[in-house]
Tab-separated table of C-alpha atoms and ligand atoms in Angstrom:
chain	number	residue	atom	x	y	z
A	108	MET	CA	170.288	163.897	49.636
A	109	VAL	CA	168.386	164.920	52.746
A	110	SER	CA	171.144	167.331	53.785
A	111	ASP	CA	171.014	169.195	50.479
A	112	ARG	CA	167.297	169.652	50.771
A	113	LEU	CA	167.428	170.683	54.451
A	114	PHE	CA	170.211	173.172	53.882
A	115	ASN	CA	168.433	174.743	50.924
A	116	SER	CA	165.187	174.904	52.927
A	117	VAL	CA	166.892	176.958	55.629
A	118	VAL	CA	168.136	179.377	52.963
A	119	ALA	CA	164.717	179.470	51.272
A	120	GLY	CA	162.993	180.197	54.619
A	121	SER	CA	165.135	183.296	55.122
A	122	ALA	CA	164.548	184.320	51.514
A	123	ILE	CA	160.750	183.996	51.882
A	124	ALA	CA	160.760	186.103	55.075
A	125	ALA	CA	162.918	188.761	53.395
A	126	ALA	CA	160.829	188.793	50.208
A	127	PHE	CA	157.713	189.363	52.313
A	128	ASP	CA	159.310	192.146	54.344
A	129	LEU	CA	160.667	193.881	51.225
A	130	GLY	CA	157.295	193.816	49.474
A	131	LEU	CA	158.665	191.533	46.753
A	132	PHE	CA	155.908	188.944	47.226
A	133	ALA	CA	153.227	191.578	46.755
A	134	ALA	CA	155.041	193.034	43.720
A	135	VAL	CA	155.355	189.618	42.042
A	136	LYS	CA	151.686	188.900	42.749
A	137	GLN	CA	150.723	192.195	41.095
A	138	GLY	CA	152.941	191.423	38.084
A	139	GLU	CA	155.128	194.441	38.873
A	140	VAL	CA	158.561	192.837	38.500
A	141	ALA	CA	159.066	192.873	34.743
A	142	SER	CA	162.734	193.649	35.433
A	143	LEU	CA	164.400	192.751	38.724
A	144	GLU	CA	167.128	195.268	37.983
A	145	ALA	CA	164.625	198.119	37.570
A	146	TYR	CA	162.674	196.935	40.609
A	147	CYS	CA	165.813	197.097	42.758
A	148	ARG	CA	166.902	200.417	41.311
A	149	ASP	CA	163.478	202.002	41.948
A	150	GLY	CA	163.300	200.592	45.469
A	151	SER	CA	166.952	201.304	46.403
A	152	LEU	CA	167.577	197.587	46.940
A	153	HIS	CA	170.890	195.750	46.677
A	154	LEU	CA	170.528	193.819	43.424
A	155	PRO	CA	172.992	190.954	44.143
A	156	THR	CA	171.218	190.198	47.446
A	157	VAL	CA	167.741	190.356	45.954
A	158	ARG	CA	168.844	188.211	43.025
A	159	GLN	CA	169.914	185.452	45.437
A	160	ILE	CA	166.672	185.813	47.416
A	161	VAL	CA	164.800	185.193	44.169
A	162	ARG	CA	167.069	182.273	43.300
A	163	ALA	CA	166.521	180.578	46.652
A	164	MET	CA	162.771	180.784	46.057
A	165	ALA	CA	163.086	179.704	42.420
A	166	VAL	CA	164.684	176.425	43.551
A	167	GLU	CA	161.309	175.516	45.098
A	168	ASP	CA	159.332	176.902	42.133
A	169	ILE	CA	157.852	179.659	44.270
A	170	VAL	CA	158.905	182.202	41.667
A	171	VAL	CA	160.265	181.879	38.153
A	172	GLU	CA	162.942	184.098	36.671
A	173	ASP	CA	162.119	184.803	33.048
A	174	SER	CA	164.578	185.345	30.218
A	175	ALA	CA	163.873	189.117	30.157
A	176	GLY	CA	165.129	189.460	33.753
A	177	GLY	CA	161.669	189.604	35.303
A	178	VAL	CA	160.212	187.556	38.127
A	179	ARG	CA	156.768	185.949	38.045
A	180	PRO	CA	154.808	183.489	40.210
A	181	GLY	CA	155.876	179.841	40.056
A	182	THR	CA	153.716	176.768	40.609
A	183	ASN	CA	154.032	177.030	44.410
A	184	PHE	CA	153.578	180.804	44.627
A	185	ASP	CA	149.995	180.914	45.911
A	186	GLU	CA	150.610	178.365	48.650
A	187	VAL	CA	153.737	180.080	49.922
A	188	TYR	CA	152.171	183.551	49.530
A	189	ALA	CA	149.473	182.512	52.021
A	190	SER	CA	151.986	181.015	54.475
A	191	LYS	CA	154.739	183.649	54.168
A	192	GLY	CA	153.833	185.033	57.606
A	193	TYR	CA	154.964	181.779	59.263
A	194	PHE	CA	158.406	182.218	57.726
A	195	MET	CA	158.644	185.833	58.864
A	196	TRP	CA	157.504	184.727	62.332
A	197	LEU	CA	160.273	182.136	62.589
A	198	VAL	CA	163.134	183.894	60.813
A	199	GLN	CA	162.580	187.515	61.842
A	200	GLY	CA	160.534	187.075	65.000
A	201	TYR	CA	162.682	184.344	66.535
A	202	GLY	CA	165.855	184.435	64.407
A	203	THR	CA	168.085	185.776	67.177
A	204	MET	CA	166.800	183.132	69.583
A	205	LEU	CA	167.410	180.361	67.069
A	206	SER	CA	170.943	181.548	66.353
A	207	GLN	CA	171.597	181.248	70.110
A	208	LEU	CA	169.866	177.915	70.572
A	209	SER	CA	172.941	176.065	71.803
A	210	SER	CA	173.704	178.752	74.437
A	211	LEU	CA	170.063	178.778	75.520
A	212	ALA	CA	170.115	174.997	75.838
A	213	ARG	CA	172.753	175.406	78.566
A	214	SER	CA	171.685	176.446	82.035
A	215	MET	CA	173.322	179.786	82.715
A	216	PRO	CA	172.855	182.552	85.285
A	217	ASP	CA	170.845	185.117	83.277
A	218	ARG	CA	169.278	182.685	80.835
A	219	GLU	CA	165.910	184.467	80.732
A	220	GLY	CA	167.544	187.831	80.096
A	221	ALA	CA	169.384	186.314	77.127
A	222	ILE	CA	166.172	185.277	75.359
A	223	GLU	CA	165.330	187.624	72.526
A	224	ARG	CA	162.353	187.822	70.225
A	225	ASP	CA	161.340	190.618	67.917
A	226	ASP	CA	157.773	191.605	68.896
A	227	HIS	CA	157.398	193.863	65.879
A	228	TYR	CA	157.904	190.957	63.457
A	229	VAL	CA	155.901	188.551	65.625
A	230	ALA	CA	152.954	190.997	65.431
A	231	LEU	CA	153.402	191.705	61.705
A	232	SER	CA	153.629	188.043	60.776
A	233	GLY	CA	150.655	187.154	63.025
A	234	GLU	CA	148.550	189.699	61.179
A	235	ASP	CA	149.446	188.090	57.869
A	236	TYR	CA	148.817	184.460	58.748
A	237	GLY	CA	145.745	185.571	60.731
A	238	ARG	CA	144.345	187.198	57.590
A	239	HIS	CA	144.936	184.015	55.555
A	240	PHE	CA	144.074	181.300	58.059
A	241	VAL	CA	141.936	182.724	60.894
A	242	ASP	CA	139.526	185.368	59.594
A	243	GLU	CA	137.228	183.174	57.555
A	244	PRO	CA	136.740	180.346	60.087
A	245	PHE	CA	136.344	182.875	62.908
A	246	ASN	CA	133.718	184.822	60.968
A	247	ARG	CA	131.816	181.579	60.460
A	248	VAL	CA	131.858	180.927	64.225
A	249	LEU	CA	130.820	184.532	64.944
A	250	SER	CA	127.865	184.329	62.569
A	251	ASP	CA	126.200	182.010	65.119
A	252	CYS	CA	126.780	184.417	67.980
A	253	GLU	CA	124.643	187.351	69.124
A	254	PHE	CA	126.386	190.111	71.072
A	255	SER	CA	126.267	193.811	71.790
A	256	VAL	CA	129.540	194.444	73.672
A	257	ALA	CA	132.667	192.446	72.766
A	258	ALA	CA	136.039	192.199	74.502
A	259	ASP	CA	139.253	191.065	72.788
A	260	LEU	CA	141.706	189.876	75.453
A	261	GLY	CA	145.341	190.084	74.326
A	262	CYS	CA	144.143	192.161	71.368
A	263	GLY	CA	147.636	192.656	69.866
A	264	SER	CA	147.420	195.010	66.869
A	265	GLY	CA	143.630	195.431	67.302
A	266	ARG	CA	143.049	194.313	63.707
A	267	ARG	CA	140.528	191.579	64.657
A	268	LEU	CA	138.549	193.952	66.894
A	269	ALA	CA	138.449	196.562	64.114
A	270	ALA	CA	137.385	194.002	61.501
A	271	VAL	CA	134.593	192.478	63.609
A	272	LEU	CA	133.205	195.760	64.931
A	273	GLY	CA	133.632	197.557	61.613
A	274	ASP	CA	130.966	195.232	60.193
A	275	ARG	CA	128.595	195.698	63.156
A	276	PRO	CA	127.722	199.381	63.732
A	277	SER	CA	125.567	198.753	66.808
A	278	VAL	CA	128.212	196.753	68.717
A	279	ARG	CA	130.636	198.322	71.204
A	280	GLY	CA	133.969	196.861	72.210
A	281	VAL	CA	137.049	196.879	74.363
A	282	GLY	CA	140.529	195.541	73.630
A	283	VAL	CA	142.988	194.727	76.410
A	284	ASP	CA	146.678	193.991	76.101
A	285	ARG	CA	149.501	194.023	78.612
A	286	SER	CA	152.057	195.226	76.079
A	287	PRO	CA	152.326	199.014	75.775
A	288	ASP	CA	153.568	198.524	72.169
A	289	ALA	CA	150.494	196.485	71.268
A	290	VAL	CA	148.172	198.991	72.962
A	291	GLY	CA	149.813	201.835	70.988
A	292	ILE	CA	149.317	199.979	67.685
A	293	ALA	CA	145.764	198.870	68.571
A	294	THR	CA	144.766	202.419	69.565
A	295	GLU	CA	145.977	203.633	66.182
A	296	THR	CA	144.201	200.765	64.349
A	297	ILE	CA	140.894	201.589	66.053
A	298	LYS	CA	141.296	205.304	65.369
A	299	THR	CA	142.177	204.749	61.702
A	300	ALA	CA	139.116	202.496	61.346
A	301	GLY	CA	136.976	205.353	62.740
A	302	LEU	CA	135.815	203.217	65.668
A	303	ASP	CA	137.203	205.182	68.613
A	304	ASP	CA	133.725	206.402	69.601
A	305	ARG	CA	132.633	202.828	70.424
A	306	VAL	CA	135.837	200.831	70.974
A	307	GLN	CA	138.219	201.369	73.880
A	308	VAL	CA	141.741	199.990	74.120
A	309	ARG	CA	143.171	199.352	77.586
A	310	LEU	CA	146.607	198.496	78.915
A	311	GLY	CA	146.553	195.751	81.530
A	312	ASP	CA	146.440	192.097	82.472
A	313	ALA	CA	143.341	190.853	80.676
A	314	PHE	CA	142.767	188.139	83.253
A	315	ASN	CA	143.080	190.373	86.279
A	316	LEU	CA	140.891	193.307	85.367
A	317	ASP	CA	139.585	195.877	87.819
A	318	PRO	CA	135.786	196.246	87.965
A	319	ASP	CA	134.641	198.611	85.251
A	320	PRO	CA	131.225	199.698	83.824
A	321	VAL	CA	132.163	198.680	80.243
A	322	LEU	CA	133.304	195.232	81.319
A	323	GLU	CA	130.051	194.750	83.226
A	324	GLU	CA	128.214	194.967	79.894
A	325	VAL	CA	130.496	192.644	77.908
A	326	ASP	CA	128.478	189.695	76.587
A	327	LEU	CA	131.090	188.239	74.195
A	328	VAL	CA	134.760	187.689	74.982
A	329	TRP	CA	137.326	186.326	72.588
A	330	SER	CA	140.999	185.697	73.022
A	331	PHE	CA	143.404	184.603	70.298
A	332	PHE	CA	146.813	183.014	70.703
A	333	MET	CA	147.529	184.013	74.267
A	334	GLY	CA	145.822	181.256	76.275
A	335	HIS	CA	149.066	179.320	76.728
A	336	ASP	CA	150.566	182.438	78.384
A	337	LEU	CA	148.184	181.775	81.303
A	338	TRP	CA	149.740	178.434	82.211
A	339	PRO	CA	150.882	176.739	84.544
A	340	ARG	CA	147.548	175.023	85.156
A	341	GLU	CA	146.558	176.458	88.581
A	342	ARG	CA	147.273	179.980	87.372
A	343	CYS	CA	145.259	179.344	84.222
A	344	VAL	CA	142.249	178.010	86.165
A	345	ALA	CA	142.358	181.031	88.488
A	346	SER	CA	142.615	183.433	85.507
A	347	LEU	CA	139.620	181.914	83.720
A	348	GLU	CA	137.609	181.972	86.959
A	349	ARG	CA	138.425	185.660	87.450
A	350	LEU	CA	137.265	186.423	83.905
A	351	ARG	CA	133.725	185.388	84.810
A	352	LYS	CA	133.810	187.847	87.713
A	353	SER	CA	135.226	190.795	85.749
A	354	CYS	CA	132.734	190.220	82.895
A	355	PRO	CA	129.591	189.159	84.822
A	356	SER	CA	127.269	189.457	81.778
A	357	VAL	CA	129.407	187.274	79.508
A	358	LYS	CA	127.392	184.705	77.555
A	359	THR	CA	130.104	183.414	75.223
A	360	PHE	CA	133.877	183.111	75.469
A	361	LEU	CA	135.605	182.143	72.214
A	362	MET	CA	139.078	180.989	73.208
A	363	CYS	CA	141.420	180.219	70.346
A	364	ASP	CA	144.928	178.895	70.723
A	365	THR	CA	147.525	176.595	69.218
A	366	TYR	CA	147.883	173.429	71.252
A	367	ARG	CA	150.545	170.767	71.568
A	368	ALA	CA	150.872	168.682	68.408
A	369	ASP	CA	150.881	165.140	69.706
A	370	VAL	CA	151.421	163.717	66.221
A	371	ALA	CA	151.958	160.002	65.772
A	372	SER	CA	154.881	160.429	63.416
A	373	MET	CA	157.269	163.323	62.894
A	374	SER	CA	156.585	163.148	59.159
A	375	ASP	CA	152.988	164.219	59.951
A	376	MET	CA	154.277	167.457	61.521
A	377	PRO	CA	152.632	170.394	59.728
A	378	ILE	CA	154.069	173.866	59.177
A	379	PHE	CA	154.404	176.131	62.258
A	380	SER	CA	153.836	173.587	65.065
A	381	MET	CA	157.428	172.478	65.556
A	382	GLY	CA	158.705	176.080	65.510
A	383	PHE	CA	155.952	177.133	67.920
A	384	GLU	CA	156.794	174.340	70.349
A	385	LEU	CA	160.560	174.855	70.101
A	386	THR	CA	160.461	178.626	70.694
A	387	HIS	CA	158.019	178.256	73.587
A	388	ALA	CA	160.138	175.515	75.138
A	389	VAL	CA	163.123	177.886	75.055
A	390	MET	CA	160.957	180.544	76.769
A	391	GLY	CA	159.934	177.984	79.413
A	392	GLN	CA	156.327	178.200	78.272
A	393	TYR	CA	154.233	175.040	78.606
A	394	ILE	CA	151.963	174.252	75.644
A	395	PRO	CA	148.853	172.321	76.732
A	396	SER	CA	147.027	169.628	74.743
A	397	PRO	CA	143.295	169.991	73.905
A	398	ALA	CA	142.437	167.470	76.640
A	399	GLU	CA	144.348	169.564	79.188
A	400	TRP	CA	142.444	172.644	78.020
A	401	GLU	CA	139.099	170.903	78.430
A	402	GLY	CA	139.978	169.947	82.022
A	403	VAL	CA	140.913	173.551	82.786
A	404	PHE	CA	137.670	174.929	81.346
A	405	GLU	CA	135.673	172.572	83.519
A	406	ASP	CA	137.601	173.410	86.683
A	407	ALA	CA	137.306	177.147	85.978
A	408	GLY	CA	133.509	177.036	85.563
A	409	TRP	CA	133.253	177.128	81.759
A	410	ARG	CA	131.393	174.622	79.632
A	411	CYS	CA	132.892	173.739	76.257
A	412	GLU	CA	129.974	173.746	73.791
A	413	GLY	CA	132.012	173.104	70.657
A	414	ARG	CA	135.440	173.095	69.022
A	415	TYR	CA	136.086	174.713	65.651
A	416	PRO	CA	139.380	174.174	63.793
A	417	ILE	CA	140.935	177.178	62.089
A	418	GLY	CA	143.487	177.168	59.252
A	419	ILE	CA	146.530	177.249	61.556
A	420	PRO	CA	147.731	173.704	62.310
A	421	ASN	CA	146.754	172.319	65.723
A	422	SER	CA	144.701	175.404	66.516
A	423	GLU	CA	141.008	175.638	67.404
A	424	VAL	CA	138.353	177.983	68.683
A	425	PHE	CA	136.796	176.579	71.857
A	426	TRP	CA	133.227	177.865	72.249
A	427	LEU	CA	132.722	178.297	76.003
A	428	THR	CA	129.734	179.325	78.064
A	429	PRO	CA	129.579	179.969	81.815
A	430	ALA	CA	128.683	176.696	83.535
A	431	PRO	CA	125.385	177.128	85.400
A	432	GLY	CA	125.544	177.373	89.175
A	433	ARG	CA	129.168	178.488	89.377
B	165	SAM	C1	150.510	186.079	70.033
B	165	SAM	S1	149.877	187.650	70.388
B	165	SAM	C2	148.262	187.537	69.641
B	165	SAM	C3	147.670	188.885	69.360
B	165	SAM	C4	146.257	188.851	68.772
B	165	SAM	N1	145.308	188.249	69.707
B	165	SAM	C5	146.237	188.117	67.442
B	165	SAM	O1	145.553	187.105	67.329
B	165	SAM	O2	146.907	188.576	66.494
B	165	SAM	C6	149.492	187.556	72.117
B	165	SAM	C7	149.115	188.892	72.697
B	165	SAM	O3	148.604	188.673	74.006
B	165	SAM	C8	149.138	189.654	74.874
B	165	SAM	N2	149.043	189.091	76.233
B	165	SAM	C9	149.633	187.956	76.726
B	165	SAM	N3	149.257	187.744	78.003
B	165	SAM	C10	148.410	188.759	78.327
B	165	SAM	C11	147.664	189.095	79.495
B	165	SAM	N4	147.718	188.344	80.605
B	165	SAM	N5	146.896	190.210	79.466
B	165	SAM	C12	146.820	190.975	78.364
B	165	SAM	N6	147.501	190.715	77.233
B	165	SAM	C13	148.268	189.621	77.208
B	165	SAM	C14	150.538	189.903	74.349
B	165	SAM	O4	151.032	191.152	74.770
B	165	SAM	C15	150.298	189.838	72.828
B	165	SAM	O5	149.953	191.091	72.301
């Protein structure tokens, strides 16, 4: 029955998010759960709850409970291990919003004030699915790119900046984010990576930056998963035009975002996309299609030299260069 399966999927989604947050996924992967009872005792966890978390995942063969009371990977473990961040993103990042979906579907006086999302879990989950689905394709794109000063716009946790610059000792960098929380985390990430002598982290609107000597030298800009925040269209065009002025030496702009999934049939809908579009619709955030993006690049004076899919559904890196004569 479709209802049985749907209902159990909702339960399993919460269980996957919780197992990730509790460290249970990592423990099962390392073969450290020979006894669930001992695991819960050692970690001060509530055994009846954790047992049901395991059971909800066992239904989908993500984990297997063995006869000795241990938990080990099931047939679907590796696949779900890689995508566990998406579940955390939906359940823990947007869980409150989803539980209030019917209220938020009604027009009400302080609708915007009633919208809640948990930025901590959105950042944590983004790091995880970024590690599994973005790093490798992005590194491939970067291997074709020469640069000496890089800027990460909307740098979030700063993990990508630290990873890219950690491998390139002669490159300097700057990360910009408008969220004080993100800037705090990114500053710490850069410091821990020992990069604070050549990477700066700034608080501010990345597409409305004041003139600055470091920005004048930036030859590579990248921006991940914040492009849609720049819409509506006119605002987005103006923001991308301003970027060329605040980074006058820029040669390459790698813009990566998730776009609208105009799938032919709902059964073709991959993981993440429907949740991404639903949550952004609630927040009143328009999600453009690739064709809409290409029109914006052109109007803002950027030439799209290539498009490179990454592992996140309906997401690509657009390789942009300043259009000559603009
Ligand atoms: C979805 S997160 C992505 C973070 C990071 N780029 C990553 O890939 O993990 C989007 C980030 O962009 C930041 N952001 C959105 N609009 C911004 C703007 N106009 N200027 C600076 N930061 C912005 C948010 O604060 C958030 O940290």
